[in-house]
Short mmCIF file of N, CA and C in Angstrom, two decimals:
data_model
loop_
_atom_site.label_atom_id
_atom_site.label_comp_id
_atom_site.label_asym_id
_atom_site.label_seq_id
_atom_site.Cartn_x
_atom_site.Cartn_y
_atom_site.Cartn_z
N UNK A 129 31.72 -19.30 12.25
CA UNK A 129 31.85 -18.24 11.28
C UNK A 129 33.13 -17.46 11.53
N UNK A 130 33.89 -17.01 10.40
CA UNK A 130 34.88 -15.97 10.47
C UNK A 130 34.52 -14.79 11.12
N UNK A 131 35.35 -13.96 11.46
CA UNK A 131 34.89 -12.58 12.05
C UNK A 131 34.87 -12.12 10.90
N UNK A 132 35.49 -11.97 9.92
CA UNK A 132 34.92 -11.28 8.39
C UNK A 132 33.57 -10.94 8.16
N UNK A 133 33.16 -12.61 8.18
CA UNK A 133 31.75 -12.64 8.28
C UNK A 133 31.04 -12.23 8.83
N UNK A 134 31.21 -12.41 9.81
CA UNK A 134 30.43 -11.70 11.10
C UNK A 134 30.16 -10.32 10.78
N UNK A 135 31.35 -9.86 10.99
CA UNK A 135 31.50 -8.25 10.65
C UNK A 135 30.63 -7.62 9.71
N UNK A 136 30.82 -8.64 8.70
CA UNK A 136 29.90 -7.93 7.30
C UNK A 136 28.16 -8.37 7.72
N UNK A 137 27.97 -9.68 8.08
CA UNK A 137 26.40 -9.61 8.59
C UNK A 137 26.18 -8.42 9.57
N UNK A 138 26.57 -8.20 10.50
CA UNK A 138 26.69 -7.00 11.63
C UNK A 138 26.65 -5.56 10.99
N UNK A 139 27.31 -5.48 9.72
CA UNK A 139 27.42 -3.80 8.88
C UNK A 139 25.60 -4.32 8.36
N UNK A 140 25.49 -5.14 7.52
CA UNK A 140 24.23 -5.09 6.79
C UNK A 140 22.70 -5.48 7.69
N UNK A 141 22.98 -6.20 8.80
CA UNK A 141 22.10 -5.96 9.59
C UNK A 141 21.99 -4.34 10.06
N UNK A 142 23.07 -3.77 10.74
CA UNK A 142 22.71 -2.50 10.70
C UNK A 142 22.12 -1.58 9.64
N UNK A 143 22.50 -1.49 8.41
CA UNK A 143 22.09 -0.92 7.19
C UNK A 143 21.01 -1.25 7.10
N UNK A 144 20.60 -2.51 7.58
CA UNK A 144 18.56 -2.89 6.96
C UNK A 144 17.86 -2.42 8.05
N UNK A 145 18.72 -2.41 8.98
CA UNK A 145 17.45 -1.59 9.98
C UNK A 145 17.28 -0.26 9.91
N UNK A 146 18.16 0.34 9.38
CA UNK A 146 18.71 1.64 9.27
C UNK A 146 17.65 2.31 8.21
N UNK A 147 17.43 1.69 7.37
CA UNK A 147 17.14 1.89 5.88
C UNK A 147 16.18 0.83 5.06
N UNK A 148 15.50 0.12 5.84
CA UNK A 148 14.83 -0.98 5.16
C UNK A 148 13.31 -0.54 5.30
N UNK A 149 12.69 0.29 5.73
CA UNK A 149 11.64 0.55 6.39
C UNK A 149 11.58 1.77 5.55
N UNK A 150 12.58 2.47 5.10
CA UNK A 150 11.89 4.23 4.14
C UNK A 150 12.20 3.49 3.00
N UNK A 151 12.73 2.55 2.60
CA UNK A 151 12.67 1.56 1.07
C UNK A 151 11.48 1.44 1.17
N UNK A 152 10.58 0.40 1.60
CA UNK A 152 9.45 0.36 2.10
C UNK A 152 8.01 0.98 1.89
N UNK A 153 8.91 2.16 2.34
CA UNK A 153 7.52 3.71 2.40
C UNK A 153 7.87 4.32 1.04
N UNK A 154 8.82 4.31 0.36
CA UNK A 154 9.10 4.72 -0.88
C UNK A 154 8.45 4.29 -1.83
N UNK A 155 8.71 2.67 -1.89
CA UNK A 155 8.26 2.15 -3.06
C UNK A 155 6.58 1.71 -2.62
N UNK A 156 6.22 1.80 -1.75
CA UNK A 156 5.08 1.72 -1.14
C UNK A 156 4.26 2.85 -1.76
N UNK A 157 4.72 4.12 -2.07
CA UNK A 157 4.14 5.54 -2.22
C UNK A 157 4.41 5.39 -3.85
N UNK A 158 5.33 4.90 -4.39
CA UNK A 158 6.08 5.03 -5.93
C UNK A 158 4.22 3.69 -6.14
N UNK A 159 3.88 2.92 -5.74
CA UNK A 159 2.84 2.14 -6.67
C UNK A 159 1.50 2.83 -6.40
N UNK A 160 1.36 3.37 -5.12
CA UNK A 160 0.15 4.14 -4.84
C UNK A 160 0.52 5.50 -6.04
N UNK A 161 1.18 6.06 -6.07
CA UNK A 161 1.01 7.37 -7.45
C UNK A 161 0.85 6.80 -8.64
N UNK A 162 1.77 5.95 -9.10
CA UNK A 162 1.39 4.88 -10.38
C UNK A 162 -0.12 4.86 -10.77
N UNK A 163 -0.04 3.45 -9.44
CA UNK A 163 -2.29 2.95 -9.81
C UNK A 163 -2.72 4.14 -9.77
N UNK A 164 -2.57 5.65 -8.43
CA UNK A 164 -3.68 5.95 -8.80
C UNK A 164 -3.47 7.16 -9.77
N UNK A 165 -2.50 7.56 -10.38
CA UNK A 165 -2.45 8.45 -12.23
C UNK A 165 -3.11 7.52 -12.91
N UNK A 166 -2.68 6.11 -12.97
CA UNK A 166 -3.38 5.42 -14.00
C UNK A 166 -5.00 5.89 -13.70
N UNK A 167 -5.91 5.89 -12.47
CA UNK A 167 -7.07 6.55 -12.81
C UNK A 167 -7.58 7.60 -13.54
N UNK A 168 -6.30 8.51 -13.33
CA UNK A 168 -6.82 9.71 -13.68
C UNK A 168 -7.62 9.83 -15.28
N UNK A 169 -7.16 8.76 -15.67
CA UNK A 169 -7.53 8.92 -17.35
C UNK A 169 -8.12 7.18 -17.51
N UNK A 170 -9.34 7.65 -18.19
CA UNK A 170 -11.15 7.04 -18.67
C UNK A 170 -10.20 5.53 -19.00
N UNK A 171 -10.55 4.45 -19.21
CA UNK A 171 -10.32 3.07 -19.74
C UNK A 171 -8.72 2.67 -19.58
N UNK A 172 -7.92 3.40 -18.82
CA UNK A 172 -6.41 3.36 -18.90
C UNK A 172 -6.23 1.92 -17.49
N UNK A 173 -6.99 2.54 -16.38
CA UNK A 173 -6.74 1.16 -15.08
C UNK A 173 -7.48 0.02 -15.43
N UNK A 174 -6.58 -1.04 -14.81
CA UNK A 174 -7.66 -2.17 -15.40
C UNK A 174 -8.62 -2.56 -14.49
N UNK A 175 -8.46 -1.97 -13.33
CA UNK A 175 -9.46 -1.98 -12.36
C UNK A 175 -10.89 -0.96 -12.00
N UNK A 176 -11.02 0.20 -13.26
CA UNK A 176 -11.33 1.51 -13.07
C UNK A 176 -12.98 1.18 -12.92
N UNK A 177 -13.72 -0.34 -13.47
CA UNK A 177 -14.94 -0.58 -13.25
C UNK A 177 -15.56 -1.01 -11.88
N UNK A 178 -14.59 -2.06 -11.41
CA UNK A 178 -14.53 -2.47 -10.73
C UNK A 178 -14.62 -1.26 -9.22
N UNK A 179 -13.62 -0.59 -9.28
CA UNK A 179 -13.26 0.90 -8.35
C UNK A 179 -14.23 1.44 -8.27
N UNK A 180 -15.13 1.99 -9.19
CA UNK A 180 -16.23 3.06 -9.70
C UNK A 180 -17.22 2.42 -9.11
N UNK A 181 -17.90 1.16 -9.39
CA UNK A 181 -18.70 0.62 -8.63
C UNK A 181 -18.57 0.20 -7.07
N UNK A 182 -17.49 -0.12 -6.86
CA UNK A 182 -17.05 -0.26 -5.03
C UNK A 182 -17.50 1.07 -4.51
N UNK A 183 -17.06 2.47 -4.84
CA UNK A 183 -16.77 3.46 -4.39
C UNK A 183 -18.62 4.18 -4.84
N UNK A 184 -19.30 3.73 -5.78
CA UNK A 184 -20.61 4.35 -5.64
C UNK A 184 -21.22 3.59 -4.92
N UNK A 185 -21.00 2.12 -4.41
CA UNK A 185 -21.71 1.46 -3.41
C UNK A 185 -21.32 2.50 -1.50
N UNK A 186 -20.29 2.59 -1.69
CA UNK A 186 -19.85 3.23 -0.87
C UNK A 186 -20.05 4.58 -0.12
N UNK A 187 -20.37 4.73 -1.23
CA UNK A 187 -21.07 6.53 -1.23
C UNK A 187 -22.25 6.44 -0.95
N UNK A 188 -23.74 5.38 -1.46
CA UNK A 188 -24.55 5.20 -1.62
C UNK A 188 -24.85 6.07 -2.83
N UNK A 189 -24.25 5.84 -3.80
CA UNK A 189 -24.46 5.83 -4.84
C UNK A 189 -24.45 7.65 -5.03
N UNK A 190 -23.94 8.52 -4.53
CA UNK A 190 -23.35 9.97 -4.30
C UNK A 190 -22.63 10.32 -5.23
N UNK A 191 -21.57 8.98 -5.34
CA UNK A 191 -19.75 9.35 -6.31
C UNK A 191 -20.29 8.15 -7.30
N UNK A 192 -20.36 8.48 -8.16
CA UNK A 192 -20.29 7.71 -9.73
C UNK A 192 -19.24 8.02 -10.85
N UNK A 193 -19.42 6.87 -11.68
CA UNK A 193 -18.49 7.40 -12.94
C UNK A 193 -17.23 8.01 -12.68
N UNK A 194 -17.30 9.28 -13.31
CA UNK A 194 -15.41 9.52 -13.54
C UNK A 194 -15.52 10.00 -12.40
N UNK A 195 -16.40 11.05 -11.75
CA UNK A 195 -16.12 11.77 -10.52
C UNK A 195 -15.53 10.65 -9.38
N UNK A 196 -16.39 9.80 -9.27
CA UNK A 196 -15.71 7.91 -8.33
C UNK A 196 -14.30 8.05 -8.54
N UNK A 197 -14.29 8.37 -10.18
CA UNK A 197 -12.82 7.32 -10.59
C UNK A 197 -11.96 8.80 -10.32
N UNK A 198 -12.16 9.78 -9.87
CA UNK A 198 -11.14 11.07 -10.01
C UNK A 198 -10.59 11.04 -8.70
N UNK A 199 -12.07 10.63 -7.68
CA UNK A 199 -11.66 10.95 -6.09
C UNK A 199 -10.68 9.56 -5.78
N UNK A 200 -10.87 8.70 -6.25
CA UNK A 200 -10.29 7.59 -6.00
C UNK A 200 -8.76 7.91 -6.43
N UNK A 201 -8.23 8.15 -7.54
CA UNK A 201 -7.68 8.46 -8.51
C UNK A 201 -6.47 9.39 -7.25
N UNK A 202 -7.27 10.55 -7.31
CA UNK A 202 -6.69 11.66 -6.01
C UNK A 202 -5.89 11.28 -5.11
N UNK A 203 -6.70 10.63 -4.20
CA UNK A 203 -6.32 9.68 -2.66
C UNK A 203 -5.17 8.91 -2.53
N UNK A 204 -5.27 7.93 -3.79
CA UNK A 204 -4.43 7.46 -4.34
C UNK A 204 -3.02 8.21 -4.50
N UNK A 205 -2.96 9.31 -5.19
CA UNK A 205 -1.78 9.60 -5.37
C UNK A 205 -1.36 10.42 -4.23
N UNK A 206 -2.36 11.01 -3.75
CA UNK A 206 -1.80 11.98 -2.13
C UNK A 206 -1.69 10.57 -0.86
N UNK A 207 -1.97 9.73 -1.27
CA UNK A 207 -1.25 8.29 -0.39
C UNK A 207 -0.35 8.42 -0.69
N UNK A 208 0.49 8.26 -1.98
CA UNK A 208 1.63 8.01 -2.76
C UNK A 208 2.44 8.97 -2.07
N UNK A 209 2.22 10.59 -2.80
CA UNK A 209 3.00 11.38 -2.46
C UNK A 209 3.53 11.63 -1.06
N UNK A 210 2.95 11.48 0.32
CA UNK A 210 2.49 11.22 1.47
C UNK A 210 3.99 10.43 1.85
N UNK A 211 4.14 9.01 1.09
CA UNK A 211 4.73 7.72 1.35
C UNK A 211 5.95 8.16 0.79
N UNK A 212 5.99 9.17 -0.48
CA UNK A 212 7.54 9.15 -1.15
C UNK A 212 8.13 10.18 -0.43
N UNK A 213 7.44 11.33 0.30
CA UNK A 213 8.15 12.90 0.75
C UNK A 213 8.36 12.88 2.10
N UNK A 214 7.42 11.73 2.86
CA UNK A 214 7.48 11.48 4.07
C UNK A 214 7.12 13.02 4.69
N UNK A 215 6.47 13.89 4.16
CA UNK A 215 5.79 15.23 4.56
C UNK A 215 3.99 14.15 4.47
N UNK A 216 3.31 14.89 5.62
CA UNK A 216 1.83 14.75 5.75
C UNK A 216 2.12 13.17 6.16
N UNK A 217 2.83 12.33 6.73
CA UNK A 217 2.77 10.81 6.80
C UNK A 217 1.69 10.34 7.88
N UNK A 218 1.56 11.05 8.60
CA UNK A 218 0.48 10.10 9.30
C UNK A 218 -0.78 10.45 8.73
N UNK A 219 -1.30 12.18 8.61
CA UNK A 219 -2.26 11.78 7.46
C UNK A 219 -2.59 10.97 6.08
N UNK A 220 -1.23 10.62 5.07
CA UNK A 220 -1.72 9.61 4.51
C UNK A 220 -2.05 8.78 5.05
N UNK A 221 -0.83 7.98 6.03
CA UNK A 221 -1.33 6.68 6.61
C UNK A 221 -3.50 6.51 7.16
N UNK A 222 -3.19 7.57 7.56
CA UNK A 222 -5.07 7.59 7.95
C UNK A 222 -5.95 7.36 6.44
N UNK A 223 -5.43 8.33 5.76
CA UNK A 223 -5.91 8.23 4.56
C UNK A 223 -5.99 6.63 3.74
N UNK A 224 -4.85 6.37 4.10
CA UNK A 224 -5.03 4.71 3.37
C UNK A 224 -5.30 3.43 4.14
N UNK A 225 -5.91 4.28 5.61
CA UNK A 225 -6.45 2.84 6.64
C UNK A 225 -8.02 2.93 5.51
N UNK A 226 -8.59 4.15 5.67
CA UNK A 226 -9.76 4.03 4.85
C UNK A 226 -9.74 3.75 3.14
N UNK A 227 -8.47 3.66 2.71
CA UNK A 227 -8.83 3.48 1.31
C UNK A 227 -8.51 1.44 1.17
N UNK A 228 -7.77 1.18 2.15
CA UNK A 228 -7.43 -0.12 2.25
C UNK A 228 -9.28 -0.58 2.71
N UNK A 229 -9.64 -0.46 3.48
CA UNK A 229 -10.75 -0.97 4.01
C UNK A 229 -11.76 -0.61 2.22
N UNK A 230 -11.84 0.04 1.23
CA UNK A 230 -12.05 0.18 0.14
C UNK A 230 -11.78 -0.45 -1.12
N UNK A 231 -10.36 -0.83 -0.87
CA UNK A 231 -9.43 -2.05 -1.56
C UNK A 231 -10.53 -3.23 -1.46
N UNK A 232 -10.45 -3.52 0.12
CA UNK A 232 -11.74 -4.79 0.11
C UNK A 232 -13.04 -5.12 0.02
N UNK A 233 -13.26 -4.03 0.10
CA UNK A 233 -15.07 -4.11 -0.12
C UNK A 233 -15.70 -4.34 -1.44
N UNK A 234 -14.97 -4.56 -2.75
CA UNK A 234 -15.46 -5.65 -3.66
C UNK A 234 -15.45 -6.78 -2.97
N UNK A 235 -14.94 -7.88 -2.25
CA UNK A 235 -15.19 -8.82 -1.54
C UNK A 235 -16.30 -9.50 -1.08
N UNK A 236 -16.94 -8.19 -0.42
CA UNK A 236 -18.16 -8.37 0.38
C UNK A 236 -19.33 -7.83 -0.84
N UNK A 237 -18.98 -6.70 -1.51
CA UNK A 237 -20.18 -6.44 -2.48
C UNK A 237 -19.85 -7.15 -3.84
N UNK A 238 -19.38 -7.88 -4.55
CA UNK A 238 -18.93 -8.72 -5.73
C UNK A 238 -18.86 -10.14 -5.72
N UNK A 239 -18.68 -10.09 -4.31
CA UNK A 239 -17.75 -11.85 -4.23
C UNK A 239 -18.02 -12.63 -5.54
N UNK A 240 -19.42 -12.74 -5.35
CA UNK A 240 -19.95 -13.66 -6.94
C UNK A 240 -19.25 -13.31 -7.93
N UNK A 241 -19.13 -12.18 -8.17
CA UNK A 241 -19.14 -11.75 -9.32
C UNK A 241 -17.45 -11.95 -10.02
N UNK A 242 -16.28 -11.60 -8.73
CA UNK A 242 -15.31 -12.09 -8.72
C UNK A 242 -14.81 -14.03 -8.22
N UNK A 243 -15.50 -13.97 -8.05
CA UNK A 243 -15.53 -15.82 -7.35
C UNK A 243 -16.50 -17.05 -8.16
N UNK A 244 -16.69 -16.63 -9.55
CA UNK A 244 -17.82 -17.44 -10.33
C UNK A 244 -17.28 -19.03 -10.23
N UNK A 245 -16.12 -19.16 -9.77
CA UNK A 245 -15.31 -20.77 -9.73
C UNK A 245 -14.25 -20.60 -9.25
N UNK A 246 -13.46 -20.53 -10.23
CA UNK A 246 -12.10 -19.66 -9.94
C UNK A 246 -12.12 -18.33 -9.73
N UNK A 247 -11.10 -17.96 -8.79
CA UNK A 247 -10.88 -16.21 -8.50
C UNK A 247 -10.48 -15.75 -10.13
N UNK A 248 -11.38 -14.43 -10.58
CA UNK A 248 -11.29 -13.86 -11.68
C UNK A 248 -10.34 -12.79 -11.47
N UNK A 249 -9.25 -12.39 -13.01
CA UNK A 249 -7.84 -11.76 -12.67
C UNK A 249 -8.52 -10.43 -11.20
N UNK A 250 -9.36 -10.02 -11.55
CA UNK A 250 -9.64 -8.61 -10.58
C UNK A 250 -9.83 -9.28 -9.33
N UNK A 251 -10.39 -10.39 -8.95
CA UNK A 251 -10.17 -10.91 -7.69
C UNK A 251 -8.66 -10.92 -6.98
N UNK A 252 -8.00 -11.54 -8.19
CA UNK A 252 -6.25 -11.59 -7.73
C UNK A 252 -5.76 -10.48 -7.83
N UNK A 253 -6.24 -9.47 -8.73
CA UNK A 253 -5.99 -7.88 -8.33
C UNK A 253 -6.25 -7.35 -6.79
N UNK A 254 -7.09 -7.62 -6.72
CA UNK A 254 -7.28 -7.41 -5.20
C UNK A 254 -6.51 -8.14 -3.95
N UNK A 255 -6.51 -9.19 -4.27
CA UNK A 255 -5.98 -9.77 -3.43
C UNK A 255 -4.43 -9.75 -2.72
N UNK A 256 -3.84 -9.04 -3.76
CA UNK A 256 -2.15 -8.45 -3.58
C UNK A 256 -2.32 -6.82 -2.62
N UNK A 257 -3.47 -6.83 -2.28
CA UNK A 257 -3.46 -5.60 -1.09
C UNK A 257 -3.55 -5.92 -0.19
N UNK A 258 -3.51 -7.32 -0.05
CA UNK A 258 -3.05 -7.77 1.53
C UNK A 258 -1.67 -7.68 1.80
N UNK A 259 -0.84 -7.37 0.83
CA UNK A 259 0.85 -6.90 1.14
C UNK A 259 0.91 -5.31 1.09
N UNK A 260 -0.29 -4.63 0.65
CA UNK A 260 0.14 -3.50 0.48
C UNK A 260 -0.52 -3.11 2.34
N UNK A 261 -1.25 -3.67 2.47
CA UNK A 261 -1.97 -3.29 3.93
C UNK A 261 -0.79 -3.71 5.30
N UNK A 262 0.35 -5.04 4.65
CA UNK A 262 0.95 -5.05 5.62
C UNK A 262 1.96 -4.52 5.86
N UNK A 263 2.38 -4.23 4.41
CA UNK A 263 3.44 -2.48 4.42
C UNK A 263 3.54 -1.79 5.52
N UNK A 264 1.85 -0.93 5.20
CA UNK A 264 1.48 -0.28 6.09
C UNK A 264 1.58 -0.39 7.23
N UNK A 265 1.57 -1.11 7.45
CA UNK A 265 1.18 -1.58 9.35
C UNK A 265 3.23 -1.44 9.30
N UNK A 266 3.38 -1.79 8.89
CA UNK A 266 5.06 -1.86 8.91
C UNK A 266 5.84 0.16 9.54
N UNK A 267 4.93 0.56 8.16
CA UNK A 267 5.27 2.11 8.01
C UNK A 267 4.58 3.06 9.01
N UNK A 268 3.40 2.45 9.14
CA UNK A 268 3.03 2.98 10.15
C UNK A 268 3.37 2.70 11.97
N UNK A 269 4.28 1.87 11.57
CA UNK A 269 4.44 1.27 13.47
C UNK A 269 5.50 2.45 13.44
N UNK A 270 6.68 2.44 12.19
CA UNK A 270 7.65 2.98 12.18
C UNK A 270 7.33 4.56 12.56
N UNK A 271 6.06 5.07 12.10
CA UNK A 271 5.46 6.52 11.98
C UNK A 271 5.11 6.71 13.07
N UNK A 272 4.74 5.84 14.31
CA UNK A 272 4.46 5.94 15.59
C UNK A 272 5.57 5.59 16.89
N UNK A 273 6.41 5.97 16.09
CA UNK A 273 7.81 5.36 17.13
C UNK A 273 8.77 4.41 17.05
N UNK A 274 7.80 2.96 16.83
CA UNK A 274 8.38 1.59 16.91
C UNK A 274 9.94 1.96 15.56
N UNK A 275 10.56 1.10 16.51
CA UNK A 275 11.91 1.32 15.57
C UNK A 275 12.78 -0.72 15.56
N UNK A 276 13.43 -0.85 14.07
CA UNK A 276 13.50 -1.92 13.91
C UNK A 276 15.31 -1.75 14.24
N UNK A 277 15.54 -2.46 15.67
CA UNK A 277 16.78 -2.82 16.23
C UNK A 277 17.57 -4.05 15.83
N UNK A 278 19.09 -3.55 15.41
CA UNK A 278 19.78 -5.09 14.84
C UNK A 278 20.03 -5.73 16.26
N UNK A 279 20.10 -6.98 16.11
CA UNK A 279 20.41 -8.19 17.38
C UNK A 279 21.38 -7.53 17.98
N UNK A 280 22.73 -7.30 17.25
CA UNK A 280 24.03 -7.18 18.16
C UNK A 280 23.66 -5.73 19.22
N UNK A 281 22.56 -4.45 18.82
CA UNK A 281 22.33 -3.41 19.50
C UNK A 281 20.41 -3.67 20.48
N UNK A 282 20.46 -5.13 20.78
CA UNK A 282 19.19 -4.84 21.84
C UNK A 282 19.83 -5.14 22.79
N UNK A 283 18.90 -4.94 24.17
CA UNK A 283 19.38 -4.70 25.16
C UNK A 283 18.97 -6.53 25.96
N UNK A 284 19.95 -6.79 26.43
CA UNK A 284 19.75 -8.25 26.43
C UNK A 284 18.57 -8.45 28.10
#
């Protein structure tokens, strides 16, 4: 390789470590406020039946209906906001170890219902929170210290 090259992999390796991880927590927080405004309002999520019933199984049947779909709705966006202001971050992060573990529990209480042959679209709805969970683990290592070092700056 040229040293040009070099040089310029060496600037942008630094820049992604620098900055690749609050991209991350940004747009991580920018889809958590999204989905959860879309709750805030009756037939708007396409998941809002699906949610309502997870979350009154959850409750034992305590949180129903819109009240389900408001608290859900809430969490959701104080995850979000949490992820975009980087103010309150480890409380969201806590906040969305338990809403992730919520993400999945249609799984265990639906399976059938999402799994009649083929995975039904809300199954594959779900199933894209296995990237949002590993975000997390990403944002949160970062929220506990761990820091992502370019090659040319570890310590050999």
């Amino acid at each position: 390789m040229t040293a040009t090259i070099e040089t310029m992999i060496s600037r942008l390796s630094g820049w992604l470590a620098r900055h690749s991880i609050d991209v991350l927590r940004v747009s991580l927080g920018l889809v958590f406020v999204a989905f959860g405004t879309l709750k805030f309002f009756p037939g708007v999520s396409p998941a809002e039946a699906l949610s309502v019933a997870t979350l009154e199984k959850l409750s034992l049947g305590m949180l129903s209906g819109y009240a389900a779909q408001a608290v859900i709705a809430a969490m959701e966006v104080f995850i979000g906001l949490t992820l975009v202001t980087g103010k309150l971050l480890k409380t969201g992060l806590v906040v969305m170890t338990g809403a992730l573990a919520g993400f999945f529990a249609p799984y265990v209480f639906f399976f059938t219902n999402l799994f009649p042959g083929a995975p039904t679209l809300e199954a594959q709805y779900i199933f894209k929170d296995i990237v949002l969970a590993a975000a997390a683990m990403v944002i949160g290592a970062r929220a506990l210290g761990a820091r992502l070092v370019p090659a040319r700056d570890r310590m050999a």
